[in-house]
Coordinates of C-alpha atoms in Angstrom, one line a residue:
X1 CA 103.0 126.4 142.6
X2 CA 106.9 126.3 142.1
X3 CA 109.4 125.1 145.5
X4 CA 112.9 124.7 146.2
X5 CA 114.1 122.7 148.9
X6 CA 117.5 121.8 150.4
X7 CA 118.3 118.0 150.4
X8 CA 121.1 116.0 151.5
X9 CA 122.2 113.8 149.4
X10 CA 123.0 109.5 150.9
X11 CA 127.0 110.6 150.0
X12 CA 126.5 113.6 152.3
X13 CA 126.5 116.4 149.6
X14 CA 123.7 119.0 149.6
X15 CA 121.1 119.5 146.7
X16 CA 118.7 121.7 145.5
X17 CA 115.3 120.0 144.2
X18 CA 113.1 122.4 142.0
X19 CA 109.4 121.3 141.6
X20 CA 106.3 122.8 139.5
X21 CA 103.5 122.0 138.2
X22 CA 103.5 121.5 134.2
X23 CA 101.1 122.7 131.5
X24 CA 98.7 119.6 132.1
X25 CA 98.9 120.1 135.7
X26 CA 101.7 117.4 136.2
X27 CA 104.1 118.0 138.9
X28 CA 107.8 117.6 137.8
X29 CA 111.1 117.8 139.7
X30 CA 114.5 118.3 139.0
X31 CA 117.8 118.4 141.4
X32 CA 120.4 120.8 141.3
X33 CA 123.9 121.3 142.6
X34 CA 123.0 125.0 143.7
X35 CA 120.1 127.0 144.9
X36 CA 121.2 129.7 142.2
X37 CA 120.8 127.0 139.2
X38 CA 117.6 125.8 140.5
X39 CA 116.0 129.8 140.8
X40 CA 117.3 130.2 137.4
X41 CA 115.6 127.1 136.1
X42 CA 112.1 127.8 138.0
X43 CA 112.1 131.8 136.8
X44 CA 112.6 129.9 132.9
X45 CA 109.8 127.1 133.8
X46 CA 107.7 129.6 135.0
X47 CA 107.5 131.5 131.9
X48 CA 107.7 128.6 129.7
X49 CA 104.4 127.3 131.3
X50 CA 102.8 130.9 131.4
X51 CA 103.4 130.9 127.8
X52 CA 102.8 127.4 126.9
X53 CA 105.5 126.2 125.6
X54 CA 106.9 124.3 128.4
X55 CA 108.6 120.7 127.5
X56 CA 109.4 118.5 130.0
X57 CA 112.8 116.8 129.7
X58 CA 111.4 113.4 130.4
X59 CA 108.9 114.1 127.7
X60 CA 111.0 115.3 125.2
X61 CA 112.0 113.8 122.1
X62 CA 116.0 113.9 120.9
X63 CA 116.9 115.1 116.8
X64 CA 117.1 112.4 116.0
X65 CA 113.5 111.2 117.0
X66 CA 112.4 114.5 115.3
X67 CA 114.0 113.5 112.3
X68 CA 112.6 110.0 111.9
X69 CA 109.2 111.9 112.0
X70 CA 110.5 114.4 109.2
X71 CA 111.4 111.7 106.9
X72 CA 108.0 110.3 107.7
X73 CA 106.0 113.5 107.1
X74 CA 107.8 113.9 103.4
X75 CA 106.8 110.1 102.7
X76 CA 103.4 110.7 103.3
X77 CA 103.1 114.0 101.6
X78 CA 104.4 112.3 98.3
X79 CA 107.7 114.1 98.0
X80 CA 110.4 113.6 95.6
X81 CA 112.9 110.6 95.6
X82 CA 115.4 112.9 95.4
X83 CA 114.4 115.6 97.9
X84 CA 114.5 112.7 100.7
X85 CA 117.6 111.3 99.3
X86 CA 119.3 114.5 100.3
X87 CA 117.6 115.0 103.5
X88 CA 119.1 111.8 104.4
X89 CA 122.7 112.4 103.0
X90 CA 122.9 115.5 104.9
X91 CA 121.5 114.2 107.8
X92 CA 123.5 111.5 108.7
X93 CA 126.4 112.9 107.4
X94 CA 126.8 116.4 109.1
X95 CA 123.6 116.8 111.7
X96 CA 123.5 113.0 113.7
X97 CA 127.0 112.5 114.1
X98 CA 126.8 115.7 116.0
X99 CA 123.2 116.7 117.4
X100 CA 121.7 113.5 117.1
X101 CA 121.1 112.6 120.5
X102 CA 120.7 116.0 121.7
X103 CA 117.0 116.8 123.0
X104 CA 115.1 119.3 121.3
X105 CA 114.3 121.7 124.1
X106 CA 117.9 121.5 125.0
X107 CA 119.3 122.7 122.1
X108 CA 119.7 126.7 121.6
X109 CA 121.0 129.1 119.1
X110 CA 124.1 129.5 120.3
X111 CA 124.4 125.5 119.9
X112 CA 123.5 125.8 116.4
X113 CA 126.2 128.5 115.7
X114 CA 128.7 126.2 117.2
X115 CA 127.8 123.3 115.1
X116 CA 127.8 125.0 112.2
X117 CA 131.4 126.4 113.5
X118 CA 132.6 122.8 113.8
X119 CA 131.8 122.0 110.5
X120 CA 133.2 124.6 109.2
X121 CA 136.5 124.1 110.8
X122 CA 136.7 120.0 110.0
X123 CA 136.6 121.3 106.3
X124 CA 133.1 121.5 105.2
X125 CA 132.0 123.9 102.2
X126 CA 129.8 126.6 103.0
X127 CA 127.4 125.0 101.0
X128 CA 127.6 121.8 102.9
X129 CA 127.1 123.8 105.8
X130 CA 123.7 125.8 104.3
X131 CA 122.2 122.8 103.3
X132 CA 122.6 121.1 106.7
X133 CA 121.3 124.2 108.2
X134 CA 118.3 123.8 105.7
X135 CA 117.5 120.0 107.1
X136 CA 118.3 121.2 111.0
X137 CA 115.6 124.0 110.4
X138 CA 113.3 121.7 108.7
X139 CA 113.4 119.2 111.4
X140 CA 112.5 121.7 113.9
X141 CA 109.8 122.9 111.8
X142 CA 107.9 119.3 111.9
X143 CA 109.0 118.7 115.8
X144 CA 107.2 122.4 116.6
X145 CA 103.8 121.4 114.0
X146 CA 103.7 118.4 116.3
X147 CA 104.2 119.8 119.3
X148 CA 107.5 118.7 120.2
X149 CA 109.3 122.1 120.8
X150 CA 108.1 125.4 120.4
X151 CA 111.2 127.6 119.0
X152 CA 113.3 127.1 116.3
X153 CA 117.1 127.6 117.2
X154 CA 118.0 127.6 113.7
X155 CA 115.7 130.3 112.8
X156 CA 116.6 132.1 115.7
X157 CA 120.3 132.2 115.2
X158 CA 122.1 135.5 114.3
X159 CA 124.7 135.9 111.9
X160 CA 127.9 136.8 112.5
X161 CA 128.6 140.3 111.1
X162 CA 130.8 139.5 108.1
X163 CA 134.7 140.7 108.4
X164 CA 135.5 143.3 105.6
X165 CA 138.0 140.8 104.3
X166 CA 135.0 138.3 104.5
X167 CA 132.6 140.6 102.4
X168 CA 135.5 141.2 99.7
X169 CA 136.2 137.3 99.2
X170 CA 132.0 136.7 99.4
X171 CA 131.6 139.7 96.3
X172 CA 135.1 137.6 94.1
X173 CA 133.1 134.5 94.8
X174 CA 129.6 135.3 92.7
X175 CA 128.2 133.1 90.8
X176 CA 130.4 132.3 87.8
X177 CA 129.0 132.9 84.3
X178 CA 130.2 131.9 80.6
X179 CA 131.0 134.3 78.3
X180 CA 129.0 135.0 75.1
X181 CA 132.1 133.6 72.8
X182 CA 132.6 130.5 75.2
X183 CA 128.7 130.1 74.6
X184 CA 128.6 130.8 70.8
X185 CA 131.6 128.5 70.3
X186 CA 130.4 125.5 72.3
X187 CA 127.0 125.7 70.2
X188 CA 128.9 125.8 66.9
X189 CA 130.9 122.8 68.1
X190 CA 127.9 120.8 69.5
X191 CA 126.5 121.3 65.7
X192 CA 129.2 119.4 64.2
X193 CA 127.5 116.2 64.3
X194 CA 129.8 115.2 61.3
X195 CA 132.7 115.4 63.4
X196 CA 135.0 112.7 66.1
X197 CA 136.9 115.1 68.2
X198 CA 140.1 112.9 69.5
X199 CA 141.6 114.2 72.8
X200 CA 144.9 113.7 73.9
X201 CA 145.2 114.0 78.3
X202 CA 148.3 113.4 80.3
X203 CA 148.1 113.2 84.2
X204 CA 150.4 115.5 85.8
X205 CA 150.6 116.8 89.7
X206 CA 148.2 119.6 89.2
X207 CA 145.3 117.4 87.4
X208 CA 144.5 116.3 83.9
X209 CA 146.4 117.9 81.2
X210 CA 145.1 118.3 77.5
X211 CA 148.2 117.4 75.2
X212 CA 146.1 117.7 71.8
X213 CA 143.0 118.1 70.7
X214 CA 141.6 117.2 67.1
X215 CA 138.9 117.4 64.7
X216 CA 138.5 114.6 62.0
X217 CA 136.4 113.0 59.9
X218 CA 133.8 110.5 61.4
X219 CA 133.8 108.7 58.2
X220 CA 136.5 106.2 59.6
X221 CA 136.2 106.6 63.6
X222 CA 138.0 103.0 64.6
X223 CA 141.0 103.9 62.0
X224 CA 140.9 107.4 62.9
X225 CA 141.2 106.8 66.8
X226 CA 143.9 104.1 66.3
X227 CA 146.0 106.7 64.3
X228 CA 146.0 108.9 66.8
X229 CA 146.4 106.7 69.6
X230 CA 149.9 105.7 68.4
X231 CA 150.7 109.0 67.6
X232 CA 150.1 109.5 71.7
X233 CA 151.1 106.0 72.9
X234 CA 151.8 107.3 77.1
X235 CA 148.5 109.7 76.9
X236 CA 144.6 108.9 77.7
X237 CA 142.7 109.1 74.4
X238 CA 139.3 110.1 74.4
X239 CA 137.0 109.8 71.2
X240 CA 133.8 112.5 71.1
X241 CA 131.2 113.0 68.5
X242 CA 128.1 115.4 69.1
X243 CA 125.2 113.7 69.1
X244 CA 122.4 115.6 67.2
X245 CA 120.3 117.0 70.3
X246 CA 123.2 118.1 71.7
X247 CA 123.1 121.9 70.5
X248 CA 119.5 122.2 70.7
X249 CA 119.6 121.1 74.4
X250 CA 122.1 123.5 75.3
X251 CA 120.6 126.5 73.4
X252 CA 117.5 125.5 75.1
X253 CA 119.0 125.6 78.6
X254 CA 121.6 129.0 77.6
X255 CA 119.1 130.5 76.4
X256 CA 115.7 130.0 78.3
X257 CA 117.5 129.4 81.5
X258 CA 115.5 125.6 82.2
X259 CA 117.1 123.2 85.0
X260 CA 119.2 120.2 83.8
X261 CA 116.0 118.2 85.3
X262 CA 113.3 120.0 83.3
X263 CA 115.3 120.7 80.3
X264 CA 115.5 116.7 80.7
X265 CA 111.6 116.5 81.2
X266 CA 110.6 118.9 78.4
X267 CA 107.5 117.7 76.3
X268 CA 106.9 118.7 73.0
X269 CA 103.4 120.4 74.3
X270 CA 105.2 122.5 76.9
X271 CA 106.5 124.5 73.9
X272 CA 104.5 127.5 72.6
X273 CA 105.4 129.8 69.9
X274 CA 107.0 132.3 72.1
X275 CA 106.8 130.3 74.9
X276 CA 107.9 127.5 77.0
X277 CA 105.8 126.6 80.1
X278 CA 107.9 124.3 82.5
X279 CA 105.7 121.5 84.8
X280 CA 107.4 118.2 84.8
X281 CA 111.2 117.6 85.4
X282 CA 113.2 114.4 85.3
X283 CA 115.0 113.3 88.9
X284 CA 118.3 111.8 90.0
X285 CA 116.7 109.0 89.5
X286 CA 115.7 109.2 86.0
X287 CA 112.1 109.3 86.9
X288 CA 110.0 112.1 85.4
X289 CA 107.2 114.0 87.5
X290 CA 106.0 117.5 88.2
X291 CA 108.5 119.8 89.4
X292 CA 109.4 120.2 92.8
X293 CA 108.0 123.6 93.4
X294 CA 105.3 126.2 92.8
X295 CA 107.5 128.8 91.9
X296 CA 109.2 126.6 89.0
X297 CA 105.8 126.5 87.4
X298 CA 106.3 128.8 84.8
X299 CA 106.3 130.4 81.2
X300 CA 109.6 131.6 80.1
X301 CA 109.5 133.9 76.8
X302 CA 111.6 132.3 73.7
X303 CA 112.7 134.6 70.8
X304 CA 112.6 133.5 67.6
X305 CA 115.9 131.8 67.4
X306 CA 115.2 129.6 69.9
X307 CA 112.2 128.4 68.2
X308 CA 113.9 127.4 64.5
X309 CA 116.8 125.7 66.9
X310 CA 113.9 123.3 68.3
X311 CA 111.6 123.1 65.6
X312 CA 114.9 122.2 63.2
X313 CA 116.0 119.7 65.9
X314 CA 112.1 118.0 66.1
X315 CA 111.8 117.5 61.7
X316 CA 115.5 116.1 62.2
X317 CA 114.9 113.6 65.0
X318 CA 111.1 113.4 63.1
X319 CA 109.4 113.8 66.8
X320 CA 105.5 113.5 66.2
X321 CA 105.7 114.2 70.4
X322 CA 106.1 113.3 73.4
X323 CA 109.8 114.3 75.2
X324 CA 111.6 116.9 73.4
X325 CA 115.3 115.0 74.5
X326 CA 114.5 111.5 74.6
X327 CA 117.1 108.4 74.7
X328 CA 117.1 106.3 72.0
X329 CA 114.7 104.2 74.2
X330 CA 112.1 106.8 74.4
X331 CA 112.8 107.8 78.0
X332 CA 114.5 110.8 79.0
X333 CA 118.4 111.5 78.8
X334 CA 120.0 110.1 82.1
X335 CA 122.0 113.2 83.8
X336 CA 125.8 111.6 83.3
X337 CA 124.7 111.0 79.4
X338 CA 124.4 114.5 79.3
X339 CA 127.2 116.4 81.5
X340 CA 129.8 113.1 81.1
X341 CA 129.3 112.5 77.8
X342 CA 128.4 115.6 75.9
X343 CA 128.6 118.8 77.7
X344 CA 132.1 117.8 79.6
X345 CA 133.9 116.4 76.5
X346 CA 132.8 118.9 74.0
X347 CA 134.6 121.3 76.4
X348 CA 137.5 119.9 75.9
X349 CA 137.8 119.1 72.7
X350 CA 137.3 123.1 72.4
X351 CA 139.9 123.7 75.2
X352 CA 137.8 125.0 77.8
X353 CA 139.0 123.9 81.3
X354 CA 139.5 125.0 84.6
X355 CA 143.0 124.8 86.6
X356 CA 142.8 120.8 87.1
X357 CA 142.1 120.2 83.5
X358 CA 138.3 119.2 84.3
X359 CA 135.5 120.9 81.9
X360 CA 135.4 124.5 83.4
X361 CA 131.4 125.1 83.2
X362 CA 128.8 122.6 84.4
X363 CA 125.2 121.9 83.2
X364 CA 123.9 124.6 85.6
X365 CA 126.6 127.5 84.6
X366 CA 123.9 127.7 81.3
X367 CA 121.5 128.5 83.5
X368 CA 123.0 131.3 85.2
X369 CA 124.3 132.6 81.5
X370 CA 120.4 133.0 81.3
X371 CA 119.9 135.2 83.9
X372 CA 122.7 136.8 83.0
X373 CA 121.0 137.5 79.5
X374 CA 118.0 138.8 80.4
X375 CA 119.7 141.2 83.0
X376 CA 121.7 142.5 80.7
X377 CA 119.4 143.0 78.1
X378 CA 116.7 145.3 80.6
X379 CA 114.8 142.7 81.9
X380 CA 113.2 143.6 85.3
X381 CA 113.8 141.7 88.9
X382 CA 110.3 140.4 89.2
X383 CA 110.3 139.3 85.7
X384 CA 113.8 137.5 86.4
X385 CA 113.1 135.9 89.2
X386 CA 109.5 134.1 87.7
X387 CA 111.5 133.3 84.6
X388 CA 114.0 131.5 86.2
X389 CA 111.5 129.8 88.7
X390 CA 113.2 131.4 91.8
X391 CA 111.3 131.1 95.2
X392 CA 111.3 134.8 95.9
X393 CA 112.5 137.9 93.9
X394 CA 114.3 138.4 97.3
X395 CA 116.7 135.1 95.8
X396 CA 116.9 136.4 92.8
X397 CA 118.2 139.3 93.9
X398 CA 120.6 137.5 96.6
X399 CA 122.4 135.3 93.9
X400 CA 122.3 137.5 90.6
X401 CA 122.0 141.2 92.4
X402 CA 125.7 141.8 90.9
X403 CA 124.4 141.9 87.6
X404 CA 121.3 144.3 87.5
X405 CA 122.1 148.0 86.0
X406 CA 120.4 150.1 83.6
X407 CA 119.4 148.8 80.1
X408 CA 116.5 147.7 78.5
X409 CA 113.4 147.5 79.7
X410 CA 110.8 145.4 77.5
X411 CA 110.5 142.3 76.9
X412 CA 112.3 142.2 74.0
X413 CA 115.3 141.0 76.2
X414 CA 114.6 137.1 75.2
X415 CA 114.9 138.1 71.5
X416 CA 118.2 140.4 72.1
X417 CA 119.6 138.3 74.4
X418 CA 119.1 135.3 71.3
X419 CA 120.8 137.8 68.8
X420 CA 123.6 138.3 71.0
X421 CA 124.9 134.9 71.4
X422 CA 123.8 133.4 67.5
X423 CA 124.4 136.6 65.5
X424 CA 121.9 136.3 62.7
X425 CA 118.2 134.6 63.0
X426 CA 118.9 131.0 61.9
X427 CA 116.8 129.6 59.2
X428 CA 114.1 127.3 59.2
X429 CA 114.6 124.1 57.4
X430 CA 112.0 123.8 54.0
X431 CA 111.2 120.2 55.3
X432 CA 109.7 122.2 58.2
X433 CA 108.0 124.8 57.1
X434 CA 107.3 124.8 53.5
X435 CA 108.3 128.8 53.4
X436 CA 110.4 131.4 54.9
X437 CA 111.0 131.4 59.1
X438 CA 107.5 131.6 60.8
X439 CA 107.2 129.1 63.5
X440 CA 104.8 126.3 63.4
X441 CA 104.3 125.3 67.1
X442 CA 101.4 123.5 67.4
X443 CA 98.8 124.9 70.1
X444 CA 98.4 122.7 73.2
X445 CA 96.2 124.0 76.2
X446 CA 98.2 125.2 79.8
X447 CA 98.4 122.7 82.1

């Protein structure tokens, strides 16, 4: 039974003390300035027990309680270094600071929409912003499987309908893809292996600035780079020669759309011979397990381009097996070898920068120019989306939906797509094959 009676207060003032019974059968009280507030709060209570998913505030447990039990629940379950890394980043970056001590009951959707406001206006991206939202959801998620609240604000929140000036800067800001000649030139480039590429950069107000950029012999590298270092005395010299996996490891992720981390993680048994089946991928941390979700467990059709690029590259670097990009050490390629060494200078010795003079496309931009492929070549949404390992065609469709439009429908689209960016089919070395360009993948049974 729910009451509300009048008190005064030691001081003299006048209160209003609500008291019900809970869902266990526990009475509970609470004091209010006004006998409106305290009708308001039992008509809530009332419903909340009915329905049971009443939390007292004494009983309740804060974020930040609910998010010590989050980062516990991941531990136990085994999950990635680097998925827990980021749940911590975000966390204590852009959700404690703010919500931290707020209690979970306490804490509605109109909250979340102003937190998410706040960020907004102290300068966060969007994207910092969506992937707090992402651990704020998650810890709600754990708090209501143990019991701790029953409603997820985050869930629950509306968007804002978007401005029409809002919509138009949302369609100029899609996901940003190389072009075919940016593509076909880097992989010429990164097949230079006989090449130093010297790069002359000046600082200036608006960033980096390339003053020159030359291709020489790598006969003499020390006398070559001292030559040109006094022909640029006041500028920041940078010497760059492609190492040999270089071009297959960026056809591979152009043209079969794989993850910086798998493409990393690639074993020689993962690929088939019209085929590559993705399982393992390679962390932050350099440490190489299964992937981090079902959906990424896939087979993505190869053409035969593709194919001579990886089976040339593995009689070159005289693989018998194991990682398909392996350091010198045998274990796989760290991250900043790859995008700091490679991919980032080979764009600009080849002059390809964005507005500060940094290297315009990342590792992940030759991911998207996959998609981007197979769209344009026919292939269909479903087929897309379990290509590129996407959670949902619904994603797939979210991030890439610019691009569909009529075309090809078969899956051929691997094979044009190949054809489009390398022109003719390349050729398959002798040493490899003993005859013409059939592919000699060796068999090795699905994981």
């Amino acid at each position: 039974m729910a009451t509300i009676r009048k008190r005064t207060l030691p001081s003299g003032k006048t209160a209003w003390l609500a008291s019900y019974s809970d869902s266990g059968g526990e009475r509970r009280f609470k004091q209010f300035g006004t006998k409106k507030e305290a009708d308001a709060f039992l008509v809530r209570v009332r419903s909340e027990v009915a329905a049971g998913s009443h939390v007292p505030d004494r009983a309740a447990s804060t974020v930040d309680q609910a998010y010590a039990l989050l980062i516990s629940a991941l531990e136990a379950d085994e999950a990635a270094r680097a998925t827990i890394y980021n749940y911590v980043v975000y966390y204590r970056g852009h959700v404690k600071p703010y919500l931290g001590t707020k209690l979970l009951p306490k804490l509605h959707p109109a909250d979340v929409g102003d937190w998410l406001e706040r960020l907004k206006a102290e300068g966060r991206t969007d994207d910092t912003c969506r992937r707090a939202r992402i651990v704020l959801g998650a810890i709600f998620d754990e708090a209501i499987r143990r019991r701790l609240a029953f409603s997820n604000p985050v869930r629950s929140l509306r968007s804002r309908r978007k401005t029409r000036r809002a919509e138009i800067r949302e369609a100029e800001e899609t996901v940003r893809i190389p072009e075919r000649e940016v593509v076909r030139s880097m992989l010429a480039a990164a097949a230079d292996t006989q090449a130093l590429f010297l790069i002359a950069r000046e600082r200036t107000a608006a960033g980096m600035r390339t003053i020159e950029a030359r291709r020489v012999s790598a006969n003499h590298p020390i006398a070559a780079t001292r030559e040109f270092k006094a022909e640029f005395p006041d500028a920041e010299v940078e010497a760059f020669r492609p190492t040999a996996w270089l071009r297959p490891l960026l056809a591979t992720m152009a043209l079969a759309g794989l993850r910086i981390g798998e493409v990393r993680g690639l074993d020689w048994l993962r690929v088939k011979a019209d085929a590559i089946q993705v399982r393992e991928a390679v962390d932050r941390y350099n440490v190489r397990d299964s992937v981090k979700t079902v959906a990424a467990l896939r087979s993505i059709p190869i053409g035969p381009q593709l194919i001579a690029i990886l089976e040339n590259w593995r009689v070159t670097a005289r693989h018998a097996g194991g990682l398909v990009f392996p350091s010198e050490r045998g274990t796989p390629l760290g991250y900043p070898n790859v995008t700091n060494r490679q991919i980032g200078p080979l764009q600009l010795a080849l002059g390809i920068t964005a507005a500060d003079g940094s290297p315009r496309w990342t590792a992940h931009s030759f991911r998207h120019f996959a998609v981007s492929l197979w769209i344009d070549e026919g292939a269909k949404l479903k087929q897309v989306s379990e290509w590129a390992g996407h959670e949902s065609p619904e994603f797939t469709q979210r991030v890439y939906g610019h691009l569909f439009d009529a075309g090809r429908t078969d899956r051929r689209a691997a094979t044009a797509g190949e054809l489009s960016v390398l022109g003719v089919q390349e050729t398959a070395t002798q040493a490899q094959h003993g005859n013409d360009n059939a592919p000699n993948i060796e068999a090795a049974s699905d994981f």
